[in-house]
XYZ file of N, CA, C and O in Angstrom:
764
model
N -62.588 -19.238 106.173
C -62.960 -20.448 107.258
C -64.417 -20.450 107.502
O -64.824 -21.501 107.213
N -64.906 -19.466 107.526
C -66.440 -19.337 108.254
C -67.471 -19.593 106.828
O -68.432 -20.313 106.883
N -66.556 -19.411 105.401
C -67.114 -19.863 104.434
C -67.382 -21.251 104.236
O -68.387 -21.732 104.003
N -66.252 -21.964 104.842
C -66.110 -22.991 104.088
C -66.672 -23.716 105.426
O -67.263 -24.905 105.047
N -67.245 -23.426 106.794
C -68.070 -23.906 107.655
C -69.180 -23.860 106.835
O -69.984 -24.753 107.367
N -69.527 -23.169 106.457
C -71.109 -22.645 105.568
C -71.471 -23.783 104.766
O -72.412 -24.095 104.391
N -70.442 -24.252 104.032
C -70.786 -24.825 103.150
C -70.060 -26.814 102.833
O -68.929 -26.451 103.831
N -70.788 -27.399 102.557
C -69.813 -28.575 102.453
C -68.843 -28.371 101.494
O -68.417 -28.335 101.004
N -67.450 -29.106 102.416
C -66.304 -29.386 101.620
C -66.235 -30.500 100.889
O -66.688 -31.890 101.294
N -65.863 -30.501 99.713
C -65.790 -31.597 98.821
C -63.719 -32.386 98.960
O -63.363 -31.625 99.077
N -63.931 -33.788 99.260
C -62.849 -34.059 99.184
C -62.636 -34.557 97.497
O -63.276 -35.421 96.930
N -61.040 -35.002 97.903
C -60.515 -35.783 97.133
C -59.983 -36.798 97.045
O -59.223 -36.952 98.257
N -60.421 -37.671 96.324
C -59.800 -38.846 96.594
C -59.079 -39.620 95.558
O -58.890 -39.267 94.360
N -58.280 -40.127 96.323
C -56.686 -40.328 95.602
C -55.617 -39.365 94.860
O -55.175 -39.608 94.163
N -56.224 -38.132 95.290
C -55.615 -37.057 95.142
C -55.754 -36.585 93.310
O -55.162 -35.499 93.331
N -56.779 -36.920 92.803
C -57.197 -36.434 91.512
C -58.145 -35.330 92.357
O -58.703 -35.622 93.162
N -58.338 -34.516 91.060
C -59.676 -33.887 91.480
C -60.709 -33.756 90.787
O -60.766 -33.526 89.113
N -61.191 -34.426 91.166
C -62.785 -34.896 90.519
C -63.794 -34.075 90.848
O -63.726 -34.037 92.196
N -64.551 -33.425 90.278
C -65.683 -32.628 90.884
C -66.647 -33.310 90.815
O -68.051 -32.820 90.798
N -66.933 -34.261 89.864
C -68.314 -35.536 90.166
C -68.660 -35.798 91.419
O -69.907 -35.872 91.363
N -67.792 -36.285 92.552
C -68.267 -36.759 93.530
C -68.714 -35.534 94.079
O -67.851 -34.594 95.193
N -69.942 -35.633 94.973
C -70.291 -34.376 95.706
C -70.509 -34.923 97.257
O -71.442 -34.320 97.911
N -69.693 -35.731 97.729
C -69.679 -36.330 98.843
C -69.226 -35.235 99.982
O -68.100 -34.596 99.481
N -70.074 -34.838 100.760
C -69.843 -33.910 101.977
C -68.593 -34.516 102.828
O -68.513 -35.105 103.422
N -67.716 -33.254 103.422
C -66.689 -34.213 104.508
C -67.070 -33.159 105.583
O -67.467 -32.556 105.854
N -67.280 -34.533 106.747
C -67.298 -34.738 107.610
C -66.223 -33.811 108.622
O -65.369 -34.177 108.638
N -66.839 -32.555 109.502
C -65.892 -31.661 110.322
C -66.276 -32.329 111.571
O -67.523 -31.960 112.228
N -65.354 -32.910 112.631
C -65.360 -33.148 114.029
C -65.437 -32.015 114.866
O -64.918 -30.943 113.714
N -66.042 -32.544 115.838
C -66.282 -30.931 116.547
C -64.640 -30.938 116.901
O -64.128 -29.416 117.409
N -63.947 -31.895 117.032
C -62.853 -31.242 117.435
C -61.489 -30.670 116.191
O -60.673 -29.533 116.743
N -62.018 -31.284 114.785
C -61.471 -30.380 114.207
C -62.354 -28.944 113.808
O -61.009 -28.093 113.694
N -62.980 -28.849 114.482
C -64.150 -27.706 114.472
C -63.288 -26.721 115.091
O -63.005 -25.621 115.188
N -63.136 -27.287 116.475
C -62.321 -26.262 117.689
C -61.224 -26.169 117.349
O -60.097 -25.328 117.432
N -59.967 -26.848 116.730
C -58.909 -27.030 116.158
C -58.862 -25.925 114.965
O -58.060 -24.677 115.062
N -59.786 -25.450 113.957
C -60.274 -24.878 113.240
C -60.462 -23.018 113.655
O -59.998 -22.509 113.239
N -61.065 -23.410 114.950
C -61.270 -22.148 115.424
C -59.928 -21.492 116.064
O -59.454 -19.825 115.892
N -59.133 -22.118 116.721
C -58.256 -21.812 117.288
C -56.669 -21.470 116.134
O -56.532 -20.601 116.933
N -56.784 -21.890 115.211
C -56.378 -20.889 113.934
C -56.901 -20.362 113.714
O -55.958 -19.443 113.470
N -57.832 -20.028 113.290
C -58.334 -18.577 113.115
C -57.734 -17.685 113.984
O -57.609 -16.110 113.825
N -58.379 -17.952 115.692
C -57.810 -16.986 116.476
C -56.637 -16.416 116.450
O -55.976 -15.367 116.929
N -55.775 -17.863 116.188
C -54.107 -17.562 116.209
C -53.777 -16.819 114.899
O -52.859 -15.655 115.085
N -54.391 -16.813 113.918
C -54.667 -15.869 112.708
C -54.551 -14.472 113.528
O -53.619 -13.597 112.890
N -55.918 -14.367 113.357
C -56.087 -12.882 114.428
C -54.915 -11.951 115.010
O -54.679 -11.243 114.954
N -54.327 -12.968 115.633
C -53.267 -12.404 116.504
C -51.855 -12.579 116.327
O -51.429 -11.098 116.199
N -51.671 -13.241 114.926
C -50.539 -12.596 114.436
C -50.885 -11.636 113.253
O -49.850 -10.622 113.310
N -52.125 -11.469 113.187
C -52.349 -9.972 111.893
C -52.050 -8.666 112.820
O -51.315 -7.866 112.656
N -52.730 -9.050 114.211
C -52.480 -7.433 115.354
C -51.440 -7.676 115.337
O -50.644 -6.295 115.479
N -50.276 -8.596 115.509
C -48.912 -8.336 116.124
C -48.193 -7.656 114.907
O -47.060 -6.958 114.880
N -48.500 -8.458 113.816
C -48.282 -7.561 112.303
C -48.637 -6.365 112.403
O -47.538 -5.320 112.052
N -49.630 -5.872 112.894
C -49.773 -4.558 112.625
C -49.023 -3.277 113.525
O -48.796 -2.276 113.487
N -49.081 -4.241 114.610
C -48.433 -3.411 115.765
C -46.761 -2.954 115.548
O -46.405 -2.425 115.583
N -46.111 -4.288 114.872
C -44.715 -4.304 115.029
C -44.891 -3.155 113.118
O -43.410 -2.374 112.991
N -45.714 -3.133 112.593
C -45.198 -1.823 111.176
C -45.719 -0.565 112.016
O -44.839 0.221 111.423
N -46.419 -0.551 112.860
C -46.444 0.781 113.384
C -45.415 1.171 114.322
O -44.507 2.313 114.232
N -44.909 -0.102 115.166
C -43.525 0.192 115.654
C -42.495 0.710 114.540
O -41.434 1.635 114.880
N -42.385 -0.175 113.661
C -41.171 -0.100 112.746
C -41.080 1.496 112.009
O -40.276 2.165 112.019
N -42.887 1.971 112.007
C -42.814 2.928 111.424
C -42.435 4.502 112.636
O -41.570 5.350 112.070
N -42.402 4.472 113.486
C -42.330 4.785 114.789
C -40.868 5.093 114.744
O -39.804 6.336 114.930
N -39.976 4.105 114.387
C -38.590 3.632 114.467
C -37.819 4.606 113.395
O -37.049 5.370 113.748
N -38.635 4.286 112.306
C -38.015 5.556 110.889
C -38.383 6.652 111.163
O -37.421 7.649 110.874
N -39.290 6.934 111.978
C -39.520 8.724 112.291
C -38.475 8.979 113.229
O -38.110 10.076 112.818
N -38.134 7.989 114.263
C -36.993 8.213 115.005
C -35.535 8.824 114.579
O -35.026 9.496 114.440
N -35.154 7.803 113.251
C -33.996 8.178 112.747
C -33.768 8.900 111.987
O -33.258 9.613 111.998
N -35.297 9.568 111.362
C -34.946 10.816 110.642
C -34.962 11.799 111.626
O -33.803 12.792 111.306
N -35.593 11.768 112.648
C -35.385 12.914 113.732
C -34.126 13.369 114.018
O -33.722 14.195 114.473
N -33.362 11.739 114.184
C -32.295 12.130 114.900
C -31.043 12.475 113.847
O -30.278 13.311 114.590
N -31.614 11.805 113.002
C -30.202 12.650 111.591
C -30.892 14.149 111.586
O -29.594 15.278 111.351
N -31.971 14.292 111.457
C -32.211 16.081 111.834
C -31.532 16.538 112.259
O -30.683 17.642 112.453
N -31.733 16.366 113.979
C -30.888 16.773 115.062
C -29.201 17.292 114.604
O -29.184 17.838 115.318
N -28.693 16.279 114.267
C -27.289 15.735 114.063
C -27.296 17.156 113.202
O -26.060 17.858 112.991
N -27.800 17.014 111.990
C -27.666 18.375 111.147
C -27.819 19.234 111.240
O -27.628 20.359 111.293
N -28.732 19.775 112.185
C -29.478 20.901 112.711
C -27.897 21.306 113.915
O -27.218 22.710 114.245
N -27.643 20.685 114.572
C -26.131 20.757 115.602
C -24.684 21.369 114.121
O -24.229 21.948 114.537
N -24.676 20.084 113.361
C -24.031 20.605 112.399
C -23.834 21.764 111.791
O -22.920 22.798 111.673
N -25.081 22.533 111.390
C -25.463 23.485 110.900
C -25.297 24.876 111.628
O -24.838 25.942 111.514
N -26.004 24.575 112.714
C -25.339 25.587 114.330
C -23.845 26.055 114.194
O -23.545 26.829 114.354
N -23.091 24.762 114.023
C -21.903 25.102 114.341
C -21.053 25.994 113.213
O -20.470 27.030 113.157
N -21.425 25.799 111.727
C -21.327 26.024 110.898
C -21.845 27.792 110.962
O -21.044 28.535 110.735
N -22.675 27.929 111.099
C -23.511 29.343 111.341
C -22.682 30.510 112.593
O -21.922 31.403 112.414
N -22.281 29.504 113.585
C -20.921 29.971 114.351
C -19.865 30.778 113.758
O -19.268 31.475 114.282
N -19.273 29.471 113.465
C -17.962 29.780 112.739
C -18.179 31.038 111.352
O -17.086 32.035 111.077
N -18.971 30.966 110.695
C -19.292 31.825 109.298
C -19.712 33.216 110.220
O -19.412 34.338 109.416
N -20.360 33.209 111.867
C -20.712 34.531 112.298
C -19.334 35.025 112.603
O -19.327 36.167 112.530
N -18.467 34.557 112.780
C -16.942 35.044 113.211
C -16.185 35.203 112.113
O -15.553 36.789 112.412
N -16.521 34.893 110.926
C -15.273 34.650 110.013
C -15.665 35.575 109.024
O -14.825 36.419 108.672
N -17.248 36.366 108.874
C -17.337 37.144 108.151
C -17.109 38.344 108.278
O -16.749 38.718 106.975
N -17.663 38.571 109.211
C -16.665 40.385 109.750
C -14.786 40.766 109.548
O -14.861 41.107 108.651
N -14.544 39.579 109.931
C -13.353 39.596 109.780
C -12.445 39.465 108.206
O -11.791 40.286 107.793
N -13.599 38.496 107.311
C -13.396 38.466 105.723
C -13.765 39.789 105.088
O -12.683 40.866 104.260
N -14.515 40.564 105.775
C -15.006 41.848 105.332
C -14.179 43.075 105.251
O -13.231 43.526 104.866
N -13.135 42.739 106.889
C -12.351 43.839 106.794
C -10.745 43.798 106.636
O -10.040 44.722 105.578
N -10.475 42.277 106.272
C -9.180 42.120 105.100
C -9.575 42.139 104.063
O -8.584 42.978 103.376
N -11.092 42.279 103.483
C -11.084 42.715 102.253
C -10.489 44.374 102.114
O -10.746 44.704 100.772
N -11.172 45.042 102.922
C -11.388 46.383 102.388
C -9.615 46.933 102.631
O -9.230 47.572 102.151
N -8.957 45.858 103.582
C -7.371 46.370 103.525
C -6.596 46.033 102.760
O -5.586 46.247 102.404
N -7.233 44.993 102.021
C -6.731 43.976 101.058
C -6.684 45.011 99.637
O -5.478 44.427 98.928
N -7.272 45.768 99.754
C -7.664 46.358 98.489
C -6.074 47.100 98.051
O -5.481 47.783 99.055
N -6.069 47.703 96.458
C -5.201 47.980 96.201
C -5.571 49.399 95.702
O -4.966 50.099 95.242
N -5.705 50.062 97.268
C -6.159 51.727 96.991
C -4.519 52.313 98.401
O -4.378 51.900 98.964
N -4.095 53.648 97.975
C -3.557 54.280 98.710
C -3.391 54.889 99.617
O -2.656 55.574 100.230
N -4.840 55.284 99.603
C -5.587 56.575 100.088
C -6.396 56.017 101.242
O -7.115 56.478 102.155
N -5.959 54.736 102.284
C -6.258 54.444 103.503
C -5.267 54.953 104.557
O -4.020 54.133 104.292
N -5.826 55.786 105.417
C -4.637 56.271 106.096
C -4.230 55.244 107.183
O -2.431 55.144 107.091
N -4.377 54.350 107.108
C -3.882 53.213 108.146
C -2.631 52.159 107.315
O -1.883 51.530 108.044
N -2.599 52.303 105.904
C -1.850 51.387 105.093
C 0.301 52.155 105.798
O 0.754 51.417 105.463
N 0.170 53.232 105.730
C 0.822 54.138 105.782
C 1.343 54.509 107.700
O 2.418 55.134 107.722
N 0.680 54.355 108.339
C 0.609 54.070 109.689
C 1.694 53.465 110.328
O 1.706 52.427 110.160
N 2.384 54.117 111.306
C 3.120 52.903 112.056
C 2.730 51.959 112.806
O 3.176 50.801 112.990
N 1.374 51.863 113.284
C 0.457 51.111 114.127
C -0.381 50.398 112.898
O -1.185 50.057 114.020
N -0.443 50.792 111.986
C -1.589 50.578 110.695
C -1.539 48.578 111.708
O -2.515 47.997 111.622
N -0.535 47.868 111.273
C -0.738 46.103 111.875
C -1.355 45.913 112.672
O -2.787 45.453 113.175
N -0.917 46.613 114.095
C -1.582 46.821 115.388
C -3.080 47.056 115.022
O -3.873 45.989 115.911
N -3.162 47.899 114.728
C -4.895 48.300 114.515
C -5.077 47.501 113.927
O -6.645 46.998 114.569
N -5.169 46.839 112.915
C -6.083 46.024 112.166
C -6.185 44.675 112.940
O -7.351 44.281 112.897
N -4.974 44.152 113.625
C -5.250 42.835 114.637
C -6.424 43.462 115.785
O -7.021 42.744 116.005
N -6.283 44.613 116.353
C -7.049 44.530 117.541
C -8.286 44.776 116.731
O -8.829 44.410 117.899
N -8.286 45.496 115.811
C -9.865 45.528 115.388
C -10.478 43.723 115.005
O -11.728 43.886 115.099
N -9.624 43.452 114.523
C -10.097 41.812 114.037
C -10.272 41.186 115.481
O -11.481 40.640 115.577
N -9.558 41.429 116.520
C -9.539 40.546 118.056
C -11.063 41.175 118.437
O -12.096 40.950 119.181
N -10.882 42.532 117.977
C -12.582 43.340 118.695
C -13.611 42.759 118.474
O -14.657 42.740 118.953
N -13.845 42.640 116.769
C -14.785 41.948 115.990
C -14.902 40.747 116.727
O -16.400 39.917 116.907
N -14.260 39.822 116.774
C -14.214 38.358 117.193
C -14.977 38.494 118.781
O -15.847 37.885 119.005
N -14.788 39.220 119.222
C -15.041 39.375 121.013
C -16.720 39.969 120.757
O -17.167 39.286 121.698
N -16.950 40.704 120.182
C -18.038 41.687 120.007
C -19.290 40.124 119.250
O -20.139 40.111 119.913
N -18.868 39.513 118.589
C -19.390 38.421 118.128
C -19.976 37.574 118.947
O -20.818 36.875 119.045
N -18.674 36.976 120.036
C -18.543 36.109 120.685
C -19.540 36.727 122.320
O -20.470 36.081 122.113
N -19.650 37.833 122.364
C -20.398 38.447 123.150
C -22.034 38.315 122.688
O -22.676 37.903 123.248
N -22.039 38.634 121.482
C -23.816 38.783 120.789
C -24.288 37.528 120.899
O -25.230 37.049 120.981
N -23.230 36.342 120.271
C -23.919 34.899 120.398
C -24.182 34.335 121.589
O -25.168 33.510 121.931
N -23.724 34.231 122.632
C -23.531 33.994 124.241
C -24.699 35.051 124.466
O -26.021 34.247 124.957
N -25.056 36.277 124.252
C -26.250 37.256 124.737
C -27.448 36.069 124.232
O -28.825 35.986 124.567
N -27.598 36.049 122.466
C -28.633 35.345 122.101
C -28.924 33.877 122.290
O -29.311 32.997 121.604
N -28.041 33.486 123.198
C -27.834 32.038 123.355
C -27.566 31.156 122.264
O -27.841 30.163 122.134
N -27.243 31.249 121.233
C -26.332 30.553 120.525
C -25.175 29.516 120.606
O -25.114 28.580 119.950
N -24.461 30.211 121.658
C -23.499 29.755 121.937
C -23.695 29.337 123.570
O -24.305 30.164 124.359
N -23.203 28.270 124.212
C -23.383 27.865 125.958
C -22.017 27.932 126.355
O -21.285 27.429 125.674
N -21.773 28.975 127.305
C -20.621 29.071 128.194
C -20.148 28.376 129.180
O -21.432 28.896 129.966
N -19.764 27.012 129.758
C -20.435 26.184 130.773
C -19.385 26.960 132.078
O -18.122 26.898 131.590
N -19.394 27.845 132.721
C -18.906 27.970 133.790
C -18.534 27.311 134.841
O -19.314 26.040 135.126
N -17.187 27.814 135.160
C -16.958 26.451 136.483
C -18.014 26.317 137.527
O -18.664 27.488 137.874
N -17.723 25.703 138.720
C -18.765 24.700 139.151
C -18.829 26.288 140.364
O -19.968 26.545 140.834
N -17.268 26.650 140.713
C -17.694 27.872 142.086
C -18.172 28.743 141.581
O -18.565 29.624 142.303
N -18.170 29.476 140.219
C -19.227 30.503 139.801
C -20.285 30.284 139.858
O -20.980 31.517 140.322
N -20.964 29.370 139.282
C -21.916 28.677 138.996
C -22.611 28.592 140.502
O -23.732 29.320 140.985
N -21.896 27.910 141.539
C -22.272 28.182 143.015
C -22.488 29.595 143.592
O -23.453 30.102 144.487
N -21.413 30.134 142.847
C -21.693 31.791 143.519
C -22.934 32.535 142.827
O -23.740 33.232 143.268
N -23.184 32.427 141.696
C -24.565 33.266 141.343
C -25.632 31.957 141.987
O -26.327 33.307 142.161
N -25.783 31.429 141.786
C -26.600 30.495 142.861
C -26.914 31.431 143.934
O -28.009 32.013 144.663
N -25.847 31.490 144.972
C -26.166 31.724 146.288
C -26.608 33.339 146.065
O -27.259 33.998 146.796
N -26.013 34.026 144.892
C -26.593 35.640 144.537
C -27.521 35.548 144.621
O -28.657 36.714 144.925
N -28.477 34.810 143.503
C -29.939 34.798 143.470
C -30.660 34.779 144.362
O -31.768 35.118 144.525
N -30.210 33.774 145.576
C -31.025 33.541 146.595
C -30.781 34.633 147.576
O -31.767 34.911 148.056
N -29.409 35.376 147.918
C -29.516 36.051 148.331
C -30.330 37.343 148.300
O -30.955 38.268 148.668
N -30.081 37.759 146.727
C -31.016 38.877 146.031
C -32.325 38.909 146.433
O -33.406 39.406 146.637
N -33.264 37.481 146.346
C -34.312 37.370 146.665
C -35.218 36.995 147.962
O -35.729 37.887 148.257
N -34.010 37.085 148.559
C -34.626 36.823 150.198
C -34.254 38.959 150.496
O -35.310 38.953 151.351
N -32.999 39.393 150.371
C -32.975 40.859 150.202
C -34.513 41.481 149.947
O -35.056 42.349 150.454
N -35.001 40.914 148.722
C -36.515 41.664 148.168
C -37.649 41.218 149.305
O -38.116 41.526 149.300
N -37.368 39.873 149.391
C -38.878 39.353 150.060
C -38.544 40.067 151.576
O -39.974 40.554 151.883
N -37.395 40.882 152.390
C -37.155 41.196 153.171
C -37.766 42.578 153.022
O -38.389 43.535 153.658
N -37.550 43.401 152.284
C -37.525 44.876 151.837
C -39.330 44.890 151.580
O -39.824 45.551 152.150
N -39.551 43.907 150.516
C -41.474 43.995 150.399
C -41.901 43.456 152.110
O -43.051 44.305 151.780
N -41.566 42.959 152.941
C -42.094 42.841 153.784
C -42.276 44.444 155.115
O -42.957 44.641 155.683
N -40.679 44.815 154.830
C -40.823 46.238 155.760
C -41.598 47.228 154.769
O -42.158 47.690 155.940
N -41.919 46.920 153.604
C -42.333 48.535 152.915
C -44.251 48.216 153.678
O -44.890 48.558 153.597
N -44.355 46.698 153.581
C -45.866 45.909 153.884
C -46.233 46.783 154.709
O -47.495 47.520 155.579
N -45.199 46.189 156.096
C -45.310 46.807 157.211
C -45.258 48.062 157.545
O -46.578 48.602 158.245
N -44.723 48.977 156.926
C -44.535 50.193 156.887
C -45.654 50.793 156.508
O -46.209 51.879 157.189
N -46.549 50.299 155.709
C -47.329 50.983 154.531
C -48.667 50.859 155.019
O -49.598 50.985 154.848
N -48.660 49.375 155.635
C -49.834 48.445 156.396
C -50.909 49.532 157.300
O -51.873 49.726 157.484
N -50.036 50.498 158.208
C -50.615 51.106 159.033
C -51.408 52.646 158.412
O -52.402 52.843 158.836
N -50.681 53.253 157.544
C -51.372 54.292 156.604
C -52.747 53.553 155.732
O -53.590 54.272 155.856
N -52.537 52.398 155.573
C -53.812 51.929 154.656
C -55.192 51.311 155.648
O -56.241 52.103 155.377
N -54.619 51.209 156.927
C -55.471 51.109 158.018
C -56.065 52.385 158.512
O -57.147 52.592 158.930
N -54.685 53.689 158.592
C -55.562 54.678 159.018
C -56.827 55.004 157.762
O -57.807 55.914 158.081
N -56.206 55.157 156.606
C -57.122 55.880 155.292
C -58.431 55.132 155.663
O -59.175 55.443 155.329
N -58.385 53.648 155.574
C -59.540 52.886 155.709
C -60.418 53.280 156.671
O -61.617 53.606 156.649
N -59.986 54.030 158.253
C -60.736 54.207 159.297
C -61.002 55.597 159.037
O -62.498 55.956 159.124
N -60.043 56.441 158.542
C -60.817 58.017 158.337
C -61.783 58.176 157.215
O -62.920 58.839 157.243
N -61.879 57.450 156.201
C -62.665 57.252 154.933
C -64.093 56.602 155.551
O -65.117 57.095 154.813
N -63.804 55.730 156.424
C -65.271 55.328 157.344
C -65.831 56.186 158.089
O -67.154 56.388 157.822
N -64.935 56.845 158.528
C -65.605 58.060 159.485
C -65.831 58.917 158.792
O -67.022 59.726 159.199
N -65.754 59.426 157.261
C -66.108 60.820 156.825
C -67.961 59.825 156.329
O -68.473 60.596 155.943
N -67.722 58.646 155.481
C -68.999 58.153 155.419
C -69.935 58.060 156.699
O -70.822 58.482 156.069
N -69.506 58.049 157.500
C -70.255 57.856 158.805
C -70.740 59.594 159.060
O -72.109 60.048 159.227
N -69.708 60.261 158.743
C -70.540 61.617 159.388
C -71.424 61.847 157.860
O -72.265 62.746 158.693
N -70.908 61.888 156.560
C -72.170 62.042 155.593
C -73.136 61.697 155.911
O -74.426 62.092 155.640
N -73.713 60.308 156.469
C -74.617 59.596 156.600
C -75.501 60.649 157.633
O -76.989 60.316 157.423
N -74.606 60.771 158.945
C -75.408 61.629 159.571
C -76.066 62.759 159.358
O -77.614 62.952 159.579
N -75.478 63.579 158.253
C -75.682 64.873 157.982
C -77.188 64.853 157.192
O -77.663 65.616 157.030
N -77.226 63.598 156.631
C -78.042 63.627 155.488
C -79.628 63.045 156.416
O -80.855 63.295 156.829
């Protein structure tokens, strides 16, 4: 529009495109104000389109992150199940071989031994996963409250013991400082 303002516009007479008439079109001040408003509105719409484009891009990233988080949860569940059942499959594979020289096969408590071994492996796997925080076990509220009270008690006991220790040894520290100052004073007098 700025280029159109700098050169005269040609008018089309009667809908035909004749380039022979070089009469300039006169733009009134009202029309010029209206065109400037249109330019401002076009700039505002352009800025809105850019903002919406950026917002759409952020929403797309949010969707990708949400899907990734859901996949991460599914993979964690599969990892936990695999961690439990992989050792059991290994043990079942060993005892499922067609060898006759495995001592537990002919033992009276062989099945009990096998199932107790499996239960022990599962419990060990669950403890290790809980310890490494792969799984979270939500304790009952009364247990959490007791843990919180124990931590507060332990903190109070530690503070009390530390204060008692400081009171007990602060006298020795003051005495040591006084003795060392006295020794320094005696050394100065001897010189």
